[in-house]
mmCIF file with all atom_site columns, C-alpha atoms in Angstrom:
data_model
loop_
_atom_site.group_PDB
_atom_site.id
_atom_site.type_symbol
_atom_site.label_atom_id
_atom_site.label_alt_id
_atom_site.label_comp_id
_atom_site.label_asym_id
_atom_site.label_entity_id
_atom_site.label_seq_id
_atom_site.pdbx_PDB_ins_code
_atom_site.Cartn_x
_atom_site.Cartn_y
_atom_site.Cartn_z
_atom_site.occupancy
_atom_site.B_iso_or_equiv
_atom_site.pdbx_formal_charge
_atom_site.auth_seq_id
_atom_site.auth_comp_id
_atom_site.auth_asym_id
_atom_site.auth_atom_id
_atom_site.pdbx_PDB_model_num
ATOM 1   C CA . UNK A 1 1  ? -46.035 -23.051 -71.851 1.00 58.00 ? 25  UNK A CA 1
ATOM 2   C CA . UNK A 1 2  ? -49.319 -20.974 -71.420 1.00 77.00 ? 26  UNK A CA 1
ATOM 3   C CA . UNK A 1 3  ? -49.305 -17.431 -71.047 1.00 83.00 ? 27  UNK A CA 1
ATOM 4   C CA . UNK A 1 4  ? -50.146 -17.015 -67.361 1.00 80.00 ? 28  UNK A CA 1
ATOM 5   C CA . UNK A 1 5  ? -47.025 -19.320 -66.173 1.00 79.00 ? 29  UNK A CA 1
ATOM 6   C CA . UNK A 1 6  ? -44.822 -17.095 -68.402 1.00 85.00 ? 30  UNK A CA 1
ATOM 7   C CA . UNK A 1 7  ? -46.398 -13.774 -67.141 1.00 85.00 ? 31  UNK A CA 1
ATOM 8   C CA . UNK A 1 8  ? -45.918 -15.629 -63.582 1.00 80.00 ? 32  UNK A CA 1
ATOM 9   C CA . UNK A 1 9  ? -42.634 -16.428 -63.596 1.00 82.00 ? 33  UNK A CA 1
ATOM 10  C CA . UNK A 1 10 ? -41.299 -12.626 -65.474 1.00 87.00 ? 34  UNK A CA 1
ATOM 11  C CA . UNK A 1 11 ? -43.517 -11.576 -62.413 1.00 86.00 ? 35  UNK A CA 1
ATOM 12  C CA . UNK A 1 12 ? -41.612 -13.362 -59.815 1.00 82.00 ? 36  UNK A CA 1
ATOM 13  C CA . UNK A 1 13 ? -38.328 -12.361 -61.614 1.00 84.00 ? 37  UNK A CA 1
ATOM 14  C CA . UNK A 1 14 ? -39.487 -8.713  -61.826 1.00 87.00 ? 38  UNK A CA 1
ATOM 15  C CA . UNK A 1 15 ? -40.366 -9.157  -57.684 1.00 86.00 ? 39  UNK A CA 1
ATOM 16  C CA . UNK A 1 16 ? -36.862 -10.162 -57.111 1.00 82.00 ? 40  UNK A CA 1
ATOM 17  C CA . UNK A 1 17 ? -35.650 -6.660  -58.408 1.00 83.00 ? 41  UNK A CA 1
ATOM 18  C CA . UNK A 1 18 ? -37.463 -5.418  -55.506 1.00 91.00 ? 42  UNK A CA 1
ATOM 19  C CA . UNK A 1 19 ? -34.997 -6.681  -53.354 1.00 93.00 ? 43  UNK A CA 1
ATOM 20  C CA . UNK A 1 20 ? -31.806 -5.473  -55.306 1.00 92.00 ? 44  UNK A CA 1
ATOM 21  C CA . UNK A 1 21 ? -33.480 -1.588  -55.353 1.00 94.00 ? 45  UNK A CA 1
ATOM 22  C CA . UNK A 1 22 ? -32.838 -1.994  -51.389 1.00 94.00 ? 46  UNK A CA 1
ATOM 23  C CA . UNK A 1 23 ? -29.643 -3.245  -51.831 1.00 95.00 ? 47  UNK A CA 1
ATOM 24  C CA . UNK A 1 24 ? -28.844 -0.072  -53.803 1.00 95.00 ? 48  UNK A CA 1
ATOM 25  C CA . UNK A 1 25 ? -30.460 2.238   -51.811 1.00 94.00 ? 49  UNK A CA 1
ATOM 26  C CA . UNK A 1 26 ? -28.323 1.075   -48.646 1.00 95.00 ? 50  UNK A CA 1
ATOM 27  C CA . UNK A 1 27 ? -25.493 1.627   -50.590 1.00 93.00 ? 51  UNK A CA 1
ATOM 28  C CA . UNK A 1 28 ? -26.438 4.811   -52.146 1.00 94.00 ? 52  UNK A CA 1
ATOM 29  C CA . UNK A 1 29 ? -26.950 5.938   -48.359 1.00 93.00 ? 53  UNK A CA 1
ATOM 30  C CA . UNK A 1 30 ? -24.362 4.087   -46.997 1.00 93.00 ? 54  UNK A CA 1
ATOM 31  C CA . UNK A 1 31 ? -27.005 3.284   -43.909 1.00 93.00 ? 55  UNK A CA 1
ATOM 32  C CA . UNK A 1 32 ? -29.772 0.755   -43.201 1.00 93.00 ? 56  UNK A CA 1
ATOM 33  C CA . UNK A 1 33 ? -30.745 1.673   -39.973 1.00 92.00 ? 57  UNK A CA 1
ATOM 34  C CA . UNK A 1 34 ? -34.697 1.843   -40.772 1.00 93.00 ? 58  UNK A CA 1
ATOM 35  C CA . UNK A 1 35 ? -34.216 -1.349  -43.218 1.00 94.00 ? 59  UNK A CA 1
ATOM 36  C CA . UNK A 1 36 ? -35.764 -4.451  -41.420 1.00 94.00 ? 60  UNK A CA 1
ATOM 37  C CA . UNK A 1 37 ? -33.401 -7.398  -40.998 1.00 95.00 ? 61  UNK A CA 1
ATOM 38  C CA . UNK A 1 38 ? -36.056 -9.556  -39.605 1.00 94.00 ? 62  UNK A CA 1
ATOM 39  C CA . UNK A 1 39 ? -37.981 -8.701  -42.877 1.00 94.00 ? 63  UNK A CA 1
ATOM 40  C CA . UNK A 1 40 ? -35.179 -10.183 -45.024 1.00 95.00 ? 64  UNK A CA 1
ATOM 41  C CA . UNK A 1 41 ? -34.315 -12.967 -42.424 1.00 95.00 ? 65  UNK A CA 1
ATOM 42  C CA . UNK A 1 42 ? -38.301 -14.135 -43.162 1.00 93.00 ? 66  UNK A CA 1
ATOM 43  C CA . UNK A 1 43 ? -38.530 -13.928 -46.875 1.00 93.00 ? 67  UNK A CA 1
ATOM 44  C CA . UNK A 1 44 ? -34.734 -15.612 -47.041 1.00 94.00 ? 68  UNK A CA 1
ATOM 45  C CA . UNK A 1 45 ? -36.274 -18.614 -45.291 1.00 93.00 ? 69  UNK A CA 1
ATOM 46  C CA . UNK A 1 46 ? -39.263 -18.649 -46.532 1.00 90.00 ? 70  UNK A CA 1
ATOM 47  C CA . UNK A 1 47 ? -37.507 -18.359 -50.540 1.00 91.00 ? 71  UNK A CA 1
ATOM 48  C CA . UNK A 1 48 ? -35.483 -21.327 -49.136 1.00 93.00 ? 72  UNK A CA 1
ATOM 49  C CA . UNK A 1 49 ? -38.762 -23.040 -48.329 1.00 90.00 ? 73  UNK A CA 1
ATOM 50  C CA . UNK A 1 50 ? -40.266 -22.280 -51.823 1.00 85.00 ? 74  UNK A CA 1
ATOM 51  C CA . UNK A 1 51 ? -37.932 -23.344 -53.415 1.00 92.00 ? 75  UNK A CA 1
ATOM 52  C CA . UNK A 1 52 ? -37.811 -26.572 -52.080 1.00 91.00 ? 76  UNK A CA 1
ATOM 53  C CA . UNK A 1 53 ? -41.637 -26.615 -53.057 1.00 86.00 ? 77  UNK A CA 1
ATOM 54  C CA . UNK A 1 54 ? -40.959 -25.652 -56.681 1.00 90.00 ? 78  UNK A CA 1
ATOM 55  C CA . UNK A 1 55 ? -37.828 -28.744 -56.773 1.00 94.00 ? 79  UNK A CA 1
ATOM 56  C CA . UNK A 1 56 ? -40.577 -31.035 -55.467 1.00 91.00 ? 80  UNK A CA 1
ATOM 57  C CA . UNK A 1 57 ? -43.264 -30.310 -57.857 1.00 90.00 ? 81  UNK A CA 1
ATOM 58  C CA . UNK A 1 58 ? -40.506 -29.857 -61.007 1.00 93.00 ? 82  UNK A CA 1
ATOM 59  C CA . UNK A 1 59 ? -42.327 -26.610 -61.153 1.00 89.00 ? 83  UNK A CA 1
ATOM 60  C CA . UNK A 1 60 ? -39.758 -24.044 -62.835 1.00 86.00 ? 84  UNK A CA 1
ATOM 61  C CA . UNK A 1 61 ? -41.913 -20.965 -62.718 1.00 82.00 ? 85  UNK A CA 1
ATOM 62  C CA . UNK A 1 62 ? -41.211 -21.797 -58.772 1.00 84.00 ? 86  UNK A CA 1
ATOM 63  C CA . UNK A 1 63 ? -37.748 -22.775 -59.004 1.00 91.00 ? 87  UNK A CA 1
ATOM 64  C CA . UNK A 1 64 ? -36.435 -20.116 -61.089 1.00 88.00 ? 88  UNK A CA 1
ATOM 65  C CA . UNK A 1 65 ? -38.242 -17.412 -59.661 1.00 86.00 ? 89  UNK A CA 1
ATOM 66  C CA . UNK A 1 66 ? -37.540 -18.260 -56.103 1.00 90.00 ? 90  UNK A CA 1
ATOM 67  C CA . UNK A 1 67 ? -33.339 -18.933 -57.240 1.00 93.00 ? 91  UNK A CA 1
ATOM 68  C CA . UNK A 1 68 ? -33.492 -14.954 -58.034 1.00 91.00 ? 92  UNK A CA 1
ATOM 69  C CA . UNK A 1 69 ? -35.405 -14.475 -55.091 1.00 92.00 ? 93  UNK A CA 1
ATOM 70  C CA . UNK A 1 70 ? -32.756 -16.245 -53.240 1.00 94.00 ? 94  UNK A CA 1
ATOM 71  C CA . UNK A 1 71 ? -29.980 -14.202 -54.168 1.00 94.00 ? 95  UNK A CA 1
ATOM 72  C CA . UNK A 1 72 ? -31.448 -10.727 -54.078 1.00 94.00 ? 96  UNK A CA 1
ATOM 73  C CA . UNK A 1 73 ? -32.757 -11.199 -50.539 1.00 95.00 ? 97  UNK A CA 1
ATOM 74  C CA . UNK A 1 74 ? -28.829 -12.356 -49.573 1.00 96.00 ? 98  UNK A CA 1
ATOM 75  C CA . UNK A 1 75 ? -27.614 -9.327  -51.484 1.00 96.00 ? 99  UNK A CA 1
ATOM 76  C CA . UNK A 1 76 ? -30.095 -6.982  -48.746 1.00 96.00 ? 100 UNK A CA 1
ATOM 77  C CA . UNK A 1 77 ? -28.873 -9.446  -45.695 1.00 96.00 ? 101 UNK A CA 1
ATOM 78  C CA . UNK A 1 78 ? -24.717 -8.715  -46.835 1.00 96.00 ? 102 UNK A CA 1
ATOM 79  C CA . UNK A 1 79 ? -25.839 -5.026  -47.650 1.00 96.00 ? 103 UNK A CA 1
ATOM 80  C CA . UNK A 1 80 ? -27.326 -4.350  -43.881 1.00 96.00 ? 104 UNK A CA 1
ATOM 81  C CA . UNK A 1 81 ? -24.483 -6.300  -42.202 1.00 96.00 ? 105 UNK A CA 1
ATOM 82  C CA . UNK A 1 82 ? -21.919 -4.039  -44.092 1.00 95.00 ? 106 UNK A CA 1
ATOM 83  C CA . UNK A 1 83 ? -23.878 -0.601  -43.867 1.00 93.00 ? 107 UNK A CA 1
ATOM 84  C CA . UNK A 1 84 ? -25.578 -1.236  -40.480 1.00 81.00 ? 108 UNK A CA 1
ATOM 85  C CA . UNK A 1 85 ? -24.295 1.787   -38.903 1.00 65.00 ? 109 UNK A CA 1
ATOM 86  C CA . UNK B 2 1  ? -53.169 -32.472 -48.256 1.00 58.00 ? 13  UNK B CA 1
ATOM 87  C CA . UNK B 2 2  ? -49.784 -33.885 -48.188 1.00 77.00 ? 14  UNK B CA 1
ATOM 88  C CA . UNK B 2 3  ? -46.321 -32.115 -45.562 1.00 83.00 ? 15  UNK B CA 1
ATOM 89  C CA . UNK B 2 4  ? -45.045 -29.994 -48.422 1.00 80.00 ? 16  UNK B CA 1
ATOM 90  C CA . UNK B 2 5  ? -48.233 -28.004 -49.239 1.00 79.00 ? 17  UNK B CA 1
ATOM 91  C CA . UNK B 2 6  ? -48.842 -27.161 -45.805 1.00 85.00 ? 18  UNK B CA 1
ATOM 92  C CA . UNK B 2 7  ? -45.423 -26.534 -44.778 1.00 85.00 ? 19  UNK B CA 1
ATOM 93  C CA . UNK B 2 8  ? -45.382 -24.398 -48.054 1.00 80.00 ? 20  UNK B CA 1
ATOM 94  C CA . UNK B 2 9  ? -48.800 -22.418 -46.777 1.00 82.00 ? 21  UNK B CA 1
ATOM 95  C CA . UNK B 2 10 ? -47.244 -22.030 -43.286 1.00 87.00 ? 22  UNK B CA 1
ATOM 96  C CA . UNK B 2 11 ? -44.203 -20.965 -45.045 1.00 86.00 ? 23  UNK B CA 1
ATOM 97  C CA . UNK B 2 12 ? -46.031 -18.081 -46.792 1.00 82.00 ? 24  UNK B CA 1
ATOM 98  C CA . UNK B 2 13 ? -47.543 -17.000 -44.179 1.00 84.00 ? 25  UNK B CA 1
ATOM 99  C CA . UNK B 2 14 ? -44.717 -16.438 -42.207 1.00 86.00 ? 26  UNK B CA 1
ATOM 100 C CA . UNK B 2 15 ? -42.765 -14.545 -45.001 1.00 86.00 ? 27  UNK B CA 1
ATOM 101 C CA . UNK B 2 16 ? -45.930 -12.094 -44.665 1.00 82.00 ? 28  UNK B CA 1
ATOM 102 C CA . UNK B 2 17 ? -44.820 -11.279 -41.238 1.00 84.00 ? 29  UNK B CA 1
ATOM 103 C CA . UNK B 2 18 ? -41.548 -10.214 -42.700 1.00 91.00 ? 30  UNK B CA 1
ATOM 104 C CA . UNK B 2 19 ? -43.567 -7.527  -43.941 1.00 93.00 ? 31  UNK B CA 1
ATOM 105 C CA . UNK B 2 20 ? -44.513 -6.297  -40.739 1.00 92.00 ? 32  UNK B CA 1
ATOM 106 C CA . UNK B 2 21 ? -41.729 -6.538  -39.106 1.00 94.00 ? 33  UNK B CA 1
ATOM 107 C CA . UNK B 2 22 ? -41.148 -3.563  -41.553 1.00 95.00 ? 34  UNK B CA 1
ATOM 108 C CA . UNK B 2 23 ? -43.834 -1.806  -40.835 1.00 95.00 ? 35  UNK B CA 1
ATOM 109 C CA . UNK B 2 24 ? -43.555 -2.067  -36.744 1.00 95.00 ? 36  UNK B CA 1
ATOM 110 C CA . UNK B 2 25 ? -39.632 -0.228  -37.245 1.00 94.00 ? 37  UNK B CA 1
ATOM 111 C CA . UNK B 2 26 ? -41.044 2.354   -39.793 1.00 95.00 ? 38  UNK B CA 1
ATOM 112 C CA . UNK B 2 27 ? -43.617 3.164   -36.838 1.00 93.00 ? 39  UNK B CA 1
ATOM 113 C CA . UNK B 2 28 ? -41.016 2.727   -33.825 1.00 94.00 ? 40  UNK B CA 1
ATOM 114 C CA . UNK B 2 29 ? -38.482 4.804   -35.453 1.00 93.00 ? 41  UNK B CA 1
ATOM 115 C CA . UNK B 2 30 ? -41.070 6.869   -37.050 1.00 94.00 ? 42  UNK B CA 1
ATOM 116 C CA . UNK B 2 31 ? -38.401 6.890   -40.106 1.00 93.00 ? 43  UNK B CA 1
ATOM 117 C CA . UNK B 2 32 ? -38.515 5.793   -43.388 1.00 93.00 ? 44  UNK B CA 1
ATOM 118 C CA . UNK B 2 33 ? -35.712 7.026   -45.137 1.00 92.00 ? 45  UNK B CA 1
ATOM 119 C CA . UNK B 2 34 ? -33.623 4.143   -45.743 1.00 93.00 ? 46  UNK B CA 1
ATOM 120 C CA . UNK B 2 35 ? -36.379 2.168   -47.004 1.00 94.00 ? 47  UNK B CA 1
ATOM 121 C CA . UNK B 2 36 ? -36.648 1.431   -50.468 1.00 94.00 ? 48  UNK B CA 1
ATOM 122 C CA . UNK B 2 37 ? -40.745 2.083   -51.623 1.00 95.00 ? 49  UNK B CA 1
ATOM 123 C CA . UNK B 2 38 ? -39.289 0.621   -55.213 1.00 94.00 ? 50  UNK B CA 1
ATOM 124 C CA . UNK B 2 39 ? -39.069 -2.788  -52.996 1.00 94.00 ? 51  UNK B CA 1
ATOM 125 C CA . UNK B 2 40 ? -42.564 -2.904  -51.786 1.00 95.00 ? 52  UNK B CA 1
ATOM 126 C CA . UNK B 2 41 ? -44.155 -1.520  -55.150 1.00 95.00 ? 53  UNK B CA 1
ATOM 127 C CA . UNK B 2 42 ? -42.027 -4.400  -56.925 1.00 93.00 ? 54  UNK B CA 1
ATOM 128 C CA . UNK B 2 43 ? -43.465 -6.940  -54.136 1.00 93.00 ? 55  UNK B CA 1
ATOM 129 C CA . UNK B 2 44 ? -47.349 -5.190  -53.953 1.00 94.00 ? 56  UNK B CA 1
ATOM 130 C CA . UNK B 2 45 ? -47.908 -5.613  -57.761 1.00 93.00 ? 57  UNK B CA 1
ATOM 131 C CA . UNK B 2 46 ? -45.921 -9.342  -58.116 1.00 90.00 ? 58  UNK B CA 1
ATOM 132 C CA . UNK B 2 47 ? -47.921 -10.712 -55.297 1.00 91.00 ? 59  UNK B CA 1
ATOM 133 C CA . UNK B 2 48 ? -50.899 -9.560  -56.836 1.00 93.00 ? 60  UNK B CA 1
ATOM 134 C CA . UNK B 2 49 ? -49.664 -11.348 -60.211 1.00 90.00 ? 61  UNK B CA 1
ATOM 135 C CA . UNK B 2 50 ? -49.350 -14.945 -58.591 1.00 85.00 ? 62  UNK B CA 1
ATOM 136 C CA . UNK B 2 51 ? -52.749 -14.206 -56.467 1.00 92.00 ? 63  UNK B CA 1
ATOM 137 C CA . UNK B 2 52 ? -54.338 -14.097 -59.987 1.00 91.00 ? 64  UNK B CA 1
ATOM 138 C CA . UNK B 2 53 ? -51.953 -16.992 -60.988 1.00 86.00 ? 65  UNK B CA 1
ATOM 139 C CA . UNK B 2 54 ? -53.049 -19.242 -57.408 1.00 90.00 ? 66  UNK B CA 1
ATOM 140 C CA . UNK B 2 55 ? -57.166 -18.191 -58.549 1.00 94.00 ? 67  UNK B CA 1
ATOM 141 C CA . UNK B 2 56 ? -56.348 -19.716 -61.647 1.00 91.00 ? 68  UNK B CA 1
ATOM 142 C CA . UNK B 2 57 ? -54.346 -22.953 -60.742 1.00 90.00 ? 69  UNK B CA 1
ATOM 143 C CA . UNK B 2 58 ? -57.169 -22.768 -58.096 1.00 93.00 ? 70  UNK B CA 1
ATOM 144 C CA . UNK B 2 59 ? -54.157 -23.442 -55.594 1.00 89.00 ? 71  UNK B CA 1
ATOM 145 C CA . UNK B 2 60 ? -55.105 -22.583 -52.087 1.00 86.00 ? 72  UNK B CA 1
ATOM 146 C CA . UNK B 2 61 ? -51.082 -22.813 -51.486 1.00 82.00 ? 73  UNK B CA 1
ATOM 147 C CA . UNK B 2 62 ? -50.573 -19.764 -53.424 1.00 84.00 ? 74  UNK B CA 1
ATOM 148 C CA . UNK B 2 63 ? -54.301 -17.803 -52.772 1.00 91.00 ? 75  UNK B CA 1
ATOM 149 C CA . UNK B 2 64 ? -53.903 -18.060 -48.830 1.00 88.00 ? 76  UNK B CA 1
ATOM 150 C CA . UNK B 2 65 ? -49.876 -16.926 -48.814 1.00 86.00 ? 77  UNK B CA 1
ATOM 151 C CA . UNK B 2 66 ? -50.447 -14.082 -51.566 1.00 90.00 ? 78  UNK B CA 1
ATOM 152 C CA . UNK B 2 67 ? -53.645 -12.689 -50.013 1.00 93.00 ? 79  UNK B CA 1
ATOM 153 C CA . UNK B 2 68 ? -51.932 -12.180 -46.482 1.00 91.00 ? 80  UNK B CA 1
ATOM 154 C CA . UNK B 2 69 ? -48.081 -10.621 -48.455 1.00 92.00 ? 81  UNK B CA 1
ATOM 155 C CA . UNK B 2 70 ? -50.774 -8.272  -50.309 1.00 94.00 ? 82  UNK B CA 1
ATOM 156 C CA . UNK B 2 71 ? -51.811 -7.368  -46.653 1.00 94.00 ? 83  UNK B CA 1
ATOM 157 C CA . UNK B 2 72 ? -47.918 -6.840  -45.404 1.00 94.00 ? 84  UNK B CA 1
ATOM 158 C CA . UNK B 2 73 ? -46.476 -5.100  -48.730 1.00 95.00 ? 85  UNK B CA 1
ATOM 159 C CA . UNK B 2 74 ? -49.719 -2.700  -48.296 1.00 96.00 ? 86  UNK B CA 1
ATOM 160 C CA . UNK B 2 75 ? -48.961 -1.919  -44.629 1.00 96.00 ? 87  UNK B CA 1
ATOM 161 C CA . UNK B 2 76 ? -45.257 -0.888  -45.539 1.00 96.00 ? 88  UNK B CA 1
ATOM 162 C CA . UNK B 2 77 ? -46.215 1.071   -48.138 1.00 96.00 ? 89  UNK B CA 1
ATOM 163 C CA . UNK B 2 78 ? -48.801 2.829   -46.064 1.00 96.00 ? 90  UNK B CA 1
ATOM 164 C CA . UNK B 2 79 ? -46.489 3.435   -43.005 1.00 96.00 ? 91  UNK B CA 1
ATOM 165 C CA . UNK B 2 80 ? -43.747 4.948   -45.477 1.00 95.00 ? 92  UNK B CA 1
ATOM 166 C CA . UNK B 2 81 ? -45.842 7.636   -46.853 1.00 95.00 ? 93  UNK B CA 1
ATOM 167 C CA . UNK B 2 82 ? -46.798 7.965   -43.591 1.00 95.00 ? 94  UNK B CA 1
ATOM 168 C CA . UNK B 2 83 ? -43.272 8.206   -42.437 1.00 93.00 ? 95  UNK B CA 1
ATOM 169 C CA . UNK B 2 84 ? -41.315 9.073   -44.795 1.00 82.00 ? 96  UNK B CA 1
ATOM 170 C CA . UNK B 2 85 ? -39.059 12.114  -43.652 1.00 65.00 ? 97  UNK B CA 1
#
């Protein structure tokens, strides 16, 4: 494995935090009312989509990245539904 | 160019409108206080990871979908330091 595809996929990995430092900040405030579901809704399909790209080519730096991807945007959808007030 | 790819492209693009979805409540509400920045500097710097990744694949897929999330993470982050209280 060459160095970009490695830096690629920690990349995509590291991008997927991005969605958990939502999750905790909804928590921390115990509100989401400026969070954006639509955002979420969008990049949950869209990771679903991905994926589905990255299974097609065999392409892990795709399918691993968009798994965590996967989850963390799920983690802000459950967060908003449960702190939507 | 074969389904996949373009449904992949169209796809990405459409995740980029998550983004401003974001950006259009920051601006209605003129609030961004339960918005995580941490998110959108996470997102801003990965996209701009895999748009150096798609330049070197020489993957239209990933150039077209990263150029126009680079757009939408950059429009959040604007609006929330322009709305941040």
């Amino acid at each position: 494995m060459e160095f970009l595809p490695i830096l690629t996929t920690i990349t995509g990995i590291g991008m997927s935090i991005g969605y958990f430092t939502q999750t905790y900040k909804i928590f921390k405030r115990k509100s989401a009312i400026d969070v954006s579901l639509g955002t979420y809704l969008f990049f949950g399909v869209g990771v679903m989509v991905w994926l589905i790209y990255g299974i097609s080519l065999n392409n892990y730096v795709l399918i691993i990245t968009n798994v965590v991807a996967l989850v963390g945007a799920l983690s802000v959808i459950i967060s908003y539904f449960l702190n939507k007030h």
